[in-house]
PDB file of C-alpha atoms in Angstrom:
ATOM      1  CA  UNK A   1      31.543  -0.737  55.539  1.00  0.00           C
ATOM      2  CA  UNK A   2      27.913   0.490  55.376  1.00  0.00           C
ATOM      3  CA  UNK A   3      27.686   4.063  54.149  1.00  0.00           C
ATOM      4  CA  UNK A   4      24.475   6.283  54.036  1.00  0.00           C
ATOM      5  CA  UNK A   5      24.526   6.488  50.363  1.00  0.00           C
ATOM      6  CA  UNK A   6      23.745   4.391  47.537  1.00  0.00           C
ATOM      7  CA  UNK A   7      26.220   4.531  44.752  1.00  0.00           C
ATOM      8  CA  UNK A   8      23.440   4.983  42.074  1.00  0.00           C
ATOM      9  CA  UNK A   9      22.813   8.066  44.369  1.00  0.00           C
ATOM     10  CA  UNK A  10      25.840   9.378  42.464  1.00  0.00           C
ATOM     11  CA  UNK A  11      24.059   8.914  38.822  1.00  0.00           C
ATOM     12  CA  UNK A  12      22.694  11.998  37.499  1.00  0.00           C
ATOM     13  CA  UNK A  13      19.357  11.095  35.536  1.00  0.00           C
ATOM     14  CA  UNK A  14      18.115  12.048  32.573  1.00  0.00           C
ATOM     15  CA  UNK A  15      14.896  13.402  33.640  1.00  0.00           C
ATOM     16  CA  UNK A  16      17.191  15.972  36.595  1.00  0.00           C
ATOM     17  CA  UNK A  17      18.759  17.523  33.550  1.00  0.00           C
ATOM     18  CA  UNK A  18      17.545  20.044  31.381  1.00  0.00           C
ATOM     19  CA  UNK A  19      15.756  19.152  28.158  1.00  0.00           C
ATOM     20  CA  UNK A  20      16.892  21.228  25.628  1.00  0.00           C
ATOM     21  CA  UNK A  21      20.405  20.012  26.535  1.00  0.00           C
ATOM     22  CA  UNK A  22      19.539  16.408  26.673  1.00  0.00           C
ATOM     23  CA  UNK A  23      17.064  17.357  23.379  1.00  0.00           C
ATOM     24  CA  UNK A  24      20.974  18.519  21.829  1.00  0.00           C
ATOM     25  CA  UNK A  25      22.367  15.936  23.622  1.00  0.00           C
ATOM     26  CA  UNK A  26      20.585  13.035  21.953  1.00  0.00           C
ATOM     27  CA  UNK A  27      21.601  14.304  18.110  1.00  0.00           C
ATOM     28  CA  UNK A  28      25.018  14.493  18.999  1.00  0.00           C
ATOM     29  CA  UNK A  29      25.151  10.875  20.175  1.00  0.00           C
ATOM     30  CA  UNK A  30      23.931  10.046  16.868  1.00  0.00           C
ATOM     31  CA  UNK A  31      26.459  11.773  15.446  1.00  0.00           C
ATOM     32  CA  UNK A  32      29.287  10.055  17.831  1.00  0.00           C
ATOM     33  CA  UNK A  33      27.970   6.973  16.631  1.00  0.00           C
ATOM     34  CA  UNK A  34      26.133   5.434  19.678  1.00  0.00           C
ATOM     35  CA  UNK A  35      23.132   3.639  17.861  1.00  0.00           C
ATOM     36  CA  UNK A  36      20.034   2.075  19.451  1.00  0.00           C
ATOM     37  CA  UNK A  37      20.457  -1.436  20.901  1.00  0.00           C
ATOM     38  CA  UNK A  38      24.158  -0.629  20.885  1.00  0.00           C
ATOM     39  CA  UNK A  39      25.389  -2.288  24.956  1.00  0.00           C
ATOM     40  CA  UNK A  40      26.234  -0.043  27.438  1.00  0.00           C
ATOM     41  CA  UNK A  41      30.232  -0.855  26.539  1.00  0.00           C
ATOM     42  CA  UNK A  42      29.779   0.085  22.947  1.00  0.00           C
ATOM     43  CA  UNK A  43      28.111   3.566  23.989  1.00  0.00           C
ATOM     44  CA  UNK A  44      30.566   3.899  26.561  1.00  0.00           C
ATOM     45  CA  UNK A  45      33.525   3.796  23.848  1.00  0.00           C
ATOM     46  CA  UNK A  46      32.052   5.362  20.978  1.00  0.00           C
ATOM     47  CA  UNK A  47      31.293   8.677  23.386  1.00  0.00           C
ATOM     48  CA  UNK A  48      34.391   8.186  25.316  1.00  0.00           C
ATOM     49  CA  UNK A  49      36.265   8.691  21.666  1.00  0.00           C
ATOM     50  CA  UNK A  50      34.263  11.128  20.428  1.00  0.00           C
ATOM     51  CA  UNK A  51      35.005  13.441  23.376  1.00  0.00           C
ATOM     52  CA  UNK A  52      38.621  12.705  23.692  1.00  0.00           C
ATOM     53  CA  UNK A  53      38.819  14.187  20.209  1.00  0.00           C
ATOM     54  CA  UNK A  54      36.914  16.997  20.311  1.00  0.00           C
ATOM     55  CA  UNK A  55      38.362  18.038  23.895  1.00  0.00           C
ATOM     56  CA  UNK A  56      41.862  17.002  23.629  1.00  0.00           C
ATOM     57  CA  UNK A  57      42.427  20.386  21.901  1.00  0.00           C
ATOM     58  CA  UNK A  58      41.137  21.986  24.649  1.00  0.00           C
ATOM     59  CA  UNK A  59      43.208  20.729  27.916  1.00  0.00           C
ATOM     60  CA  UNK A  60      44.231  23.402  30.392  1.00  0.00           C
ATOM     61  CA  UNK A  61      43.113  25.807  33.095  1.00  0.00           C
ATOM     62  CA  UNK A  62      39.197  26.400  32.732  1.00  0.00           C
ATOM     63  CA  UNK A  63      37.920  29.407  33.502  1.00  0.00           C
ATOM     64  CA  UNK A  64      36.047  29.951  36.531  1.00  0.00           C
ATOM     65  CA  UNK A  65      32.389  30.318  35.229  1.00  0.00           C
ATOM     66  CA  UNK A  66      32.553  26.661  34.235  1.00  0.00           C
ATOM     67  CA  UNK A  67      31.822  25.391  37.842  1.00  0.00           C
ATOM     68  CA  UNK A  68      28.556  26.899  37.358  1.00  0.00           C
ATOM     69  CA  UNK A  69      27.291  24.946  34.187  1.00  0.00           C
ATOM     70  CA  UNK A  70      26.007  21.416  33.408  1.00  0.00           C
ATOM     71  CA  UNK A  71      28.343  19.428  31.708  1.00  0.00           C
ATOM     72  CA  UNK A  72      26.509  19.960  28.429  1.00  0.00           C
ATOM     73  CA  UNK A  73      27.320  23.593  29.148  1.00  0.00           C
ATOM     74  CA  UNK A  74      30.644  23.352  29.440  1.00  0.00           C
ATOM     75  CA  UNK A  75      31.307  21.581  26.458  1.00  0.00           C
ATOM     76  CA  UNK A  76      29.915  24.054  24.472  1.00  0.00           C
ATOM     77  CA  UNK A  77      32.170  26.462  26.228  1.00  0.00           C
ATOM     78  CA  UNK A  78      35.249  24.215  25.280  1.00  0.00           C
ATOM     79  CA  UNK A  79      33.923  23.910  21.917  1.00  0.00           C
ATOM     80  CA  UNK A  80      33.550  27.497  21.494  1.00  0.00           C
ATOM     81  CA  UNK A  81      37.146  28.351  22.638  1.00  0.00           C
ATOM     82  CA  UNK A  82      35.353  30.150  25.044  1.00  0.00           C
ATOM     83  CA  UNK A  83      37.280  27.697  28.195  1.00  0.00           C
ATOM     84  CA  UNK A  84      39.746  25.263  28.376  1.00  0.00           C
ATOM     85  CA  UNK A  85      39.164  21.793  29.987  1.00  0.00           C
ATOM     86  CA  UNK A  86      40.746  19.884  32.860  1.00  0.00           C
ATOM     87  CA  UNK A  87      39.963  16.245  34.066  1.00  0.00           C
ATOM     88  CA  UNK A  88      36.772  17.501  36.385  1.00  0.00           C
ATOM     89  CA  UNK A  89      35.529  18.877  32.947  1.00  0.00           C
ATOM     90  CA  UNK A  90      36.132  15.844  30.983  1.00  0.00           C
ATOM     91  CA  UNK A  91      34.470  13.645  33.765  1.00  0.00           C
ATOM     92  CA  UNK A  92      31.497  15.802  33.874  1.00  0.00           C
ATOM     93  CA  UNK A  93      31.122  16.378  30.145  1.00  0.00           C
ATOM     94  CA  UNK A  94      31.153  12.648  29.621  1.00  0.00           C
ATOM     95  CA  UNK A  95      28.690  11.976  32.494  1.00  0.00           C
ATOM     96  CA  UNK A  96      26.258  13.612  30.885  1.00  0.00           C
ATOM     97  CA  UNK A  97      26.297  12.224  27.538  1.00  0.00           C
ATOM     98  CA  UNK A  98      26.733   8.883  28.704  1.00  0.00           C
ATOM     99  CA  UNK A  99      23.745   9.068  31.467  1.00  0.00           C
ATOM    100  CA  UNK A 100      21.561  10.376  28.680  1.00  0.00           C
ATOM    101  CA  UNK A 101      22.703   7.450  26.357  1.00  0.00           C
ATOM    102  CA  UNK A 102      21.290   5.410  29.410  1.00  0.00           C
ATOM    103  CA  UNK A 103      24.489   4.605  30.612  1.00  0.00           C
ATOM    104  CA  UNK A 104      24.690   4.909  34.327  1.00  0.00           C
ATOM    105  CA  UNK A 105      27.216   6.845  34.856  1.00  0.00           C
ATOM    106  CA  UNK A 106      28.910   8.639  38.385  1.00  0.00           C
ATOM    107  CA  UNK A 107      31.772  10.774  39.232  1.00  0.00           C
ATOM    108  CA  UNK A 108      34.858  10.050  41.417  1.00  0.00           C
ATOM    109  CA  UNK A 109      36.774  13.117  42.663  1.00  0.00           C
ATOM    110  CA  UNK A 110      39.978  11.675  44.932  1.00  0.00           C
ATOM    111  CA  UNK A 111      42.383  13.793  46.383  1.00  0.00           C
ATOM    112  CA  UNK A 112      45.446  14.137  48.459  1.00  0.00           C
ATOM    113  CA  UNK A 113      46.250  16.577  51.038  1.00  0.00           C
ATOM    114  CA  UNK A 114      49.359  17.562  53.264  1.00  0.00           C
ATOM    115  CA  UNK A 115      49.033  19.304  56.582  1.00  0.00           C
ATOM    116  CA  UNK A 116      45.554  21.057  55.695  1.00  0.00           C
ATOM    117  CA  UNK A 117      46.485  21.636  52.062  1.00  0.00           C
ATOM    118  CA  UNK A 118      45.556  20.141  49.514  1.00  0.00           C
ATOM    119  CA  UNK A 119      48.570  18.705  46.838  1.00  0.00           C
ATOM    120  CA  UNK A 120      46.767  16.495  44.741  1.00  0.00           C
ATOM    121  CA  UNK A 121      43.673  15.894  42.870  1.00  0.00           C
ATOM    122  CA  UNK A 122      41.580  14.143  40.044  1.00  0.00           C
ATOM    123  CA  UNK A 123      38.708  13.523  39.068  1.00  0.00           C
ATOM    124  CA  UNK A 124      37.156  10.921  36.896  1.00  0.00           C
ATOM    125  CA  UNK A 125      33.737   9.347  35.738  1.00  0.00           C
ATOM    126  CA  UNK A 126      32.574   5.166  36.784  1.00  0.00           C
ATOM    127  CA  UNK A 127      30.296   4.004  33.630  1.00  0.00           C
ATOM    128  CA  UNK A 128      28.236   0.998  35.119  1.00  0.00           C
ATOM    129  CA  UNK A 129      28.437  -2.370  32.280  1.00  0.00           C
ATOM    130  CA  UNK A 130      25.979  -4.936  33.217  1.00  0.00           C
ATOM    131  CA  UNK A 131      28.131  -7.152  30.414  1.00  0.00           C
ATOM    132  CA  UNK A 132      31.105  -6.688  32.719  1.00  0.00           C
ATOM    133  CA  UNK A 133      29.074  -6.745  36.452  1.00  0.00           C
ATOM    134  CA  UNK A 134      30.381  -3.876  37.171  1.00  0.00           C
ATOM    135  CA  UNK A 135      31.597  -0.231  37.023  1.00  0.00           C
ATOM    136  CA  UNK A 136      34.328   0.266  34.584  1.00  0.00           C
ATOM    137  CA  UNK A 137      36.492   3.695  35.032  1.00  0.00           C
ATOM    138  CA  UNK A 138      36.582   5.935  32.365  1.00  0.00           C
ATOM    139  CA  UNK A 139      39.316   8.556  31.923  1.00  0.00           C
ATOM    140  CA  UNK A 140      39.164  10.903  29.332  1.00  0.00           C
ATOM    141  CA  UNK A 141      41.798  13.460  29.988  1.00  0.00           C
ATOM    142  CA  UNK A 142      44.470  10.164  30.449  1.00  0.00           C
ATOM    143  CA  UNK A 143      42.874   8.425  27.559  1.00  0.00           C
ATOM    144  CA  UNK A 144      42.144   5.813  29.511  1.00  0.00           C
ATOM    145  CA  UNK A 145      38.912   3.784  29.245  1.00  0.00           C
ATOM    146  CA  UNK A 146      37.313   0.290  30.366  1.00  0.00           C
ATOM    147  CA  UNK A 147      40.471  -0.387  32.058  1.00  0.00           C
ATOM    148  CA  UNK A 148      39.247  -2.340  34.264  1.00  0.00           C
ATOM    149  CA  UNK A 149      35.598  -2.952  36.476  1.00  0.00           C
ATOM    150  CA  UNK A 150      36.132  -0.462  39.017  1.00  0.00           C
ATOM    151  CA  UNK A 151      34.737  -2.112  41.976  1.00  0.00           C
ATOM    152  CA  UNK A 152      37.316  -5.015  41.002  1.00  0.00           C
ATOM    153  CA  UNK A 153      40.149  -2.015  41.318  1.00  0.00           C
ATOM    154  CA  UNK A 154      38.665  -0.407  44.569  1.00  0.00           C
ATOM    155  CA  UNK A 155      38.517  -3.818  46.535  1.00  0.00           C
ATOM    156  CA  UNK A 156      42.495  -4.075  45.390  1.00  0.00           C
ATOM    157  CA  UNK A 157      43.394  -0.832  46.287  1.00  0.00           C
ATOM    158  CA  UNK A 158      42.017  -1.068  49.476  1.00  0.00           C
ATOM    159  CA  UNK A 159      43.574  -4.230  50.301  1.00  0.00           C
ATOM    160  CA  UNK A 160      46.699  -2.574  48.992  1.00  0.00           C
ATOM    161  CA  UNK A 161      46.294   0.022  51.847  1.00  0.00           C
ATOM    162  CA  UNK A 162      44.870  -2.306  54.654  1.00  0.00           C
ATOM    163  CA  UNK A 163      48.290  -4.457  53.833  1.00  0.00           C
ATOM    164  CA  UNK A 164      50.206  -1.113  54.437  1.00  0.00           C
ATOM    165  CA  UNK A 165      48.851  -0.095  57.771  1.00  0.00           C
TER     166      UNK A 165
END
């Protein structure tokens, strides 16, 4: 159906962030092993690992204050031992590294409520791959990456659902 968004509107440039971060930003992906002319899937994987690593130690409840920084910011703060992470952390941490590699990337928050309340959640981050036409989800808290394009997966799912109704 039409909607009154693009989904590139989703994709947080590199020029909208702020340049000392993306200055830090672009060392670090040298040292996570993204290299120039690498594809967008190879930059996708080698920061996708890189992060899982150096968050993974960090999983849990984050403290409040983290809502309020980039997602350069708040991997400092996990770095530091200063906050732990949860999956809106890890989308938004990898968002940013991988939109400064040039890697379009968005977030996807889904959630489930009951009566008014709300009883599940997740979030996760949509890395677009020209090489694979599409987006492919990314999922760094589950460890889960490439798994498949995601417009591929959406169309299923909501076939899935229409054959429910």
């Amino acid at each position: 159906r039409d909607l009154p968004f693009a989904t590139g509107d989703f994709v947080i440039e590199p020029a909208e962030l702020d340049p000392a971060e993306v200055a830090e930003a672009e060392r670090l992906l040298r040292e996570m092993g993204v290299k120039p002319g690498d594809s967008a899937r190879d930059r996708v994987v080698a920061i996708a690992g890189y992060l899982h690593r150096a968050l993974y130690p960090h999983r849990g409840q984050p403290s409040p204050a983290m809502r309020r920084l980039s997602g350069f910011g708040q991997f400092q703060e996990a770095l530091a031992g200063r906050s732990e992470v949860y999956c809106a952390n890890h989308a938004e941490i990898f968002a940013f590294f991988a939109n400064v590699a040039g890697v379009p990337t968005r977030l996807v928050d889904v959630g489930r409520t009951f009566d008014g309340l709300p009883v599940a959640a997740h979030a996760f981050a949509e890395s677009y791959l020209p090489e694979q036409g599409g987006w492919a989800y990314v999922d760094l808290q589950l460890h889960v990456g490439l798994l498949a394009v995601a417009d591929r997966v959406a169309q299923h799912l909501a076939s899935v659902l229409a054959a429910a109704a």
